[in-house]
Tab-separated table of C-alpha atoms in Angstrom:
chain	number	residue	atom	x	y	z
A	1	MET	CA	11.931	42.713	20.494
A	2	VAL	CA	9.730	41.104	18.869
A	3	LYS	CA	8.585	42.314	15.453
A	4	ARG	CA	6.142	39.942	13.839
A	5	LEU	CA	3.643	36.879	15.120
A	6	LEU	CA	1.322	34.524	14.791
A	7	TYR	CA	-2.404	35.608	14.055
A	8	PHE	CA	-5.804	32.872	14.511
A	9	ASP	CA	-8.867	33.970	13.097
A	10	ALA	CA	-11.356	30.768	14.491
A	11	ASP	CA	-13.714	31.673	12.086
A	12	GLN	CA	-11.735	32.048	9.471
A	13	CYS	CA	-10.643	28.424	10.231
A	14	SER	CA	-11.669	25.114	7.894
A	15	GLY	CA	-9.870	22.548	10.262
A	16	CYS	CA	-7.411	21.188	7.279
A	17	LEU	CA	-4.285	20.424	9.381
A	18	SER	CA	-2.432	21.778	6.247
A	19	CYS	CA	-0.574	24.555	9.283
A	20	VAL	CA	-0.051	21.527	11.923
A	21	THR	CA	1.251	19.004	9.523
A	22	ASN	CA	3.516	21.283	7.759
A	23	CYS	CA	4.837	22.152	10.678
A	24	SER	CA	5.574	18.655	11.579
A	25	GLN	CA	7.639	17.989	8.059
A	26	ARG	CA	9.732	21.310	8.463
A	27	ASN	CA	10.498	21.117	12.395
A	28	GLU	CA	10.730	17.458	12.981
A	29	ASP	CA	10.729	15.535	9.325
A	30	CYS	CA	7.475	13.677	8.901
A	31	SER	CA	3.754	14.271	9.216
A	32	GLY	CA	2.799	13.015	12.337
A	33	ILE	CA	0.088	16.022	13.844
A	34	GLU	CA	2.040	14.497	17.893
A	35	ASN	CA	5.353	16.007	16.407
A	36	ALA	CA	4.192	19.526	15.552
A	37	ARG	CA	4.570	22.785	17.221
A	38	LEU	CA	1.660	23.770	17.532
A	39	ARG	CA	-1.429	22.613	17.871
A	40	LEU	CA	-5.288	22.519	16.771
A	41	ALA	CA	-8.078	21.226	18.269
A	42	ILE	CA	-12.288	21.728	17.438
A	43	ALA	CA	-14.820	22.557	20.395
A	44	PRO	CA	-16.901	19.464	21.028
A	45	PHE	CA	-20.324	21.311	20.935
A	46	THR	CA	-19.438	24.639	19.810
A	47	GLY	CA	-17.261	23.114	16.915
A	48	ASP	CA	-15.056	26.011	16.975
A	49	TYR	CA	-11.346	25.605	16.375
A	50	ARG	CA	-9.132	26.585	18.495
A	51	LEU	CA	-5.037	26.633	17.880
A	52	THR	CA	-2.606	26.372	20.578
A	53	TYR	CA	0.829	28.023	19.526
A	54	CYS	CA	3.416	29.511	21.298
A	55	ARG	CA	2.325	33.762	21.410
A	56	GLN	CA	6.218	34.711	22.387
A	57	CYS	CA	6.113	36.211	25.387
A	58	ALA	CA	7.360	39.198	27.054
A	59	LYS	CA	8.399	37.751	30.330
A	60	PRO	CA	8.050	33.870	28.945
A	61	ALA	CA	6.821	31.663	32.033
A	62	CYS	CA	8.569	28.605	30.280
A	63	ALA	CA	11.529	30.210	30.851
A	64	GLU	CA	11.368	31.229	33.876
A	65	ALA	CA	10.491	27.826	35.111
A	66	CYS	CA	13.634	26.236	33.589
A	67	PRO	CA	15.789	24.981	35.739
A	68	VAL	CA	18.562	25.646	33.604
A	69	ASP	CA	17.910	27.875	31.205
A	70	ALA	CA	17.160	26.335	27.906
A	71	ILE	CA	14.968	27.931	26.921
A	72	VAL	CA	16.478	31.346	25.256
A	73	ARG	CA	15.906	33.702	23.404
A	74	HIS	CA	17.430	35.047	19.917
A	75	ALA	CA	19.258	37.997	18.627
A	76	ASP	CA	15.415	38.594	16.344
A	77	GLY	CA	13.770	37.794	19.884
A	78	TYR	CA	12.271	34.421	19.256
A	79	LEU	CA	12.376	31.677	21.805
A	80	ASP	CA	13.367	28.078	21.075
A	81	VAL	CA	14.791	25.571	23.158
A	82	ASP	CA	18.121	25.178	22.891
A	83	TYR	CA	18.712	21.011	23.359
A	84	SER	CA	21.932	20.878	24.543
A	85	LEU	CA	20.815	22.646	27.469
A	86	CYS	CA	17.682	20.713	28.312
A	87	ILE	CA	17.970	18.348	30.893
A	88	GLY	CA	14.120	16.719	30.183
A	89	CYS	CA	12.717	18.091	33.533
A	90	ASN	CA	9.575	19.354	31.553
A	91	ALA	CA	8.858	21.997	34.050
A	92	CYS	CA	7.713	24.529	30.945
A	93	LEU	CA	4.906	21.657	29.591
A	94	SER	CA	3.131	22.741	32.459
A	95	ALA	CA	4.841	26.609	33.328
A	96	CYS	CA	3.060	27.697	30.167
A	97	PRO	CA	-0.091	29.247	30.676
A	98	PHE	CA	-1.029	28.726	26.914
A	99	GLY	CA	-0.378	25.165	26.806
A	100	ALA	CA	2.121	25.893	24.444
A	101	MET	CA	5.360	23.402	24.763
A	102	PHE	CA	4.272	20.402	24.009
A	103	TYR	CA	6.201	17.000	24.565
A	104	ASP	CA	7.112	15.046	21.484
A	105	PRO	CA	7.058	11.097	22.301
A	106	VAL	CA	8.997	10.352	18.584
A	107	GLY	CA	11.839	12.273	19.530
A	108	ASP	CA	11.368	12.104	23.408
A	109	LYS	CA	11.843	15.868	23.751
A	110	VAL	CA	9.437	19.725	24.504
A	111	ILE	CA	8.731	21.356	21.855
A	112	LYS	CA	7.365	24.622	21.477
A	113	CYS	CA	6.648	27.247	18.286
A	114	HIS	CA	9.747	29.136	17.498
A	115	THR	CA	8.297	30.860	14.369
A	116	CYS	CA	10.425	28.635	12.139
A	117	GLN	CA	13.500	31.699	12.538
A	118	GLY	CA	10.920	33.904	11.124
A	119	GLU	CA	9.444	32.452	8.369
A	120	PRO	CA	6.341	29.823	9.812
A	121	ALA	CA	5.912	26.747	8.047
A	122	CYS	CA	2.241	26.897	9.443
A	123	ALA	CA	1.150	30.030	8.501
A	124	SER	CA	2.648	29.588	4.942
A	125	VAL	CA	0.295	27.259	3.702
A	126	CYS	CA	-2.596	28.157	5.524
A	127	PRO	CA	-5.130	28.356	2.065
A	128	THR	CA	-8.251	30.482	4.505
A	129	GLY	CA	-5.667	32.724	5.586
A	130	ALA	CA	-7.423	31.709	9.580
A	131	LEU	CA	-3.397	31.634	10.156
A	132	VAL	CA	-1.326	34.267	9.604
A	133	TRP	CA	1.950	36.093	10.626
A	134	ILE	CA	1.717	39.721	10.724
A	135	GLU	CA	3.221	42.870	11.946
A	136	ALA	CA	3.348	43.018	15.909
A	137	THR	CA	1.750	47.044	15.038
A	138	GLU	CA	-1.116	45.261	13.628
A	139	LEU	CA	-2.288	42.266	16.218
A	140	ALA	CA	-3.734	45.198	18.287
A	141	GLY	CA	-5.840	46.646	15.900
A	142	ARG	CA	-7.098	42.495	14.539
A	143	ARG	CA	-7.731	41.996	18.507
A	144	ARG	CA	-9.522	45.074	19.482
A	145	ARG	CA	-11.167	44.928	15.697
A	146	ALA	CA	-12.370	41.191	16.568
A	147	ALA	CA	-13.734	42.227	20.577
A	148	ALA	CA	-15.710	45.456	18.801
A	149	ALA	CA	-17.495	42.324	16.694
A	150	THR	CA	-18.977	40.273	19.517
A	151	ARG	CA	-20.447	43.103	21.335
């Protein structure tokens, strides 16, 4: 089972894109934002930042949609795409309820966050602490505090 997860606090995000470019550099050896395994967007009317990334679901819809079982859970608990099995049907793209499966036009393949095997490149470079790598048990507490703050 996954013990650590990414947590994003939009209120702390500066929009610098360090997380996105570092992800792309580490995983695809280039700095293009279209090659990253996460996406940062800004809401047009509110100016709020939104980070789209894999939540490492316990019952991943992307994996269930894959006709060849190419989305696998490794022994450490994290999901990844096994490219030796992937047939490029893109069924996983529409199946993810978070929109966190992406198509990489440069590599001509689907990509998703695999947490860099437990050492996420994105969180390690976030200058504001908006994106952090935390214990799964701490995530619930942060969500409760965030919900209470909005009441």
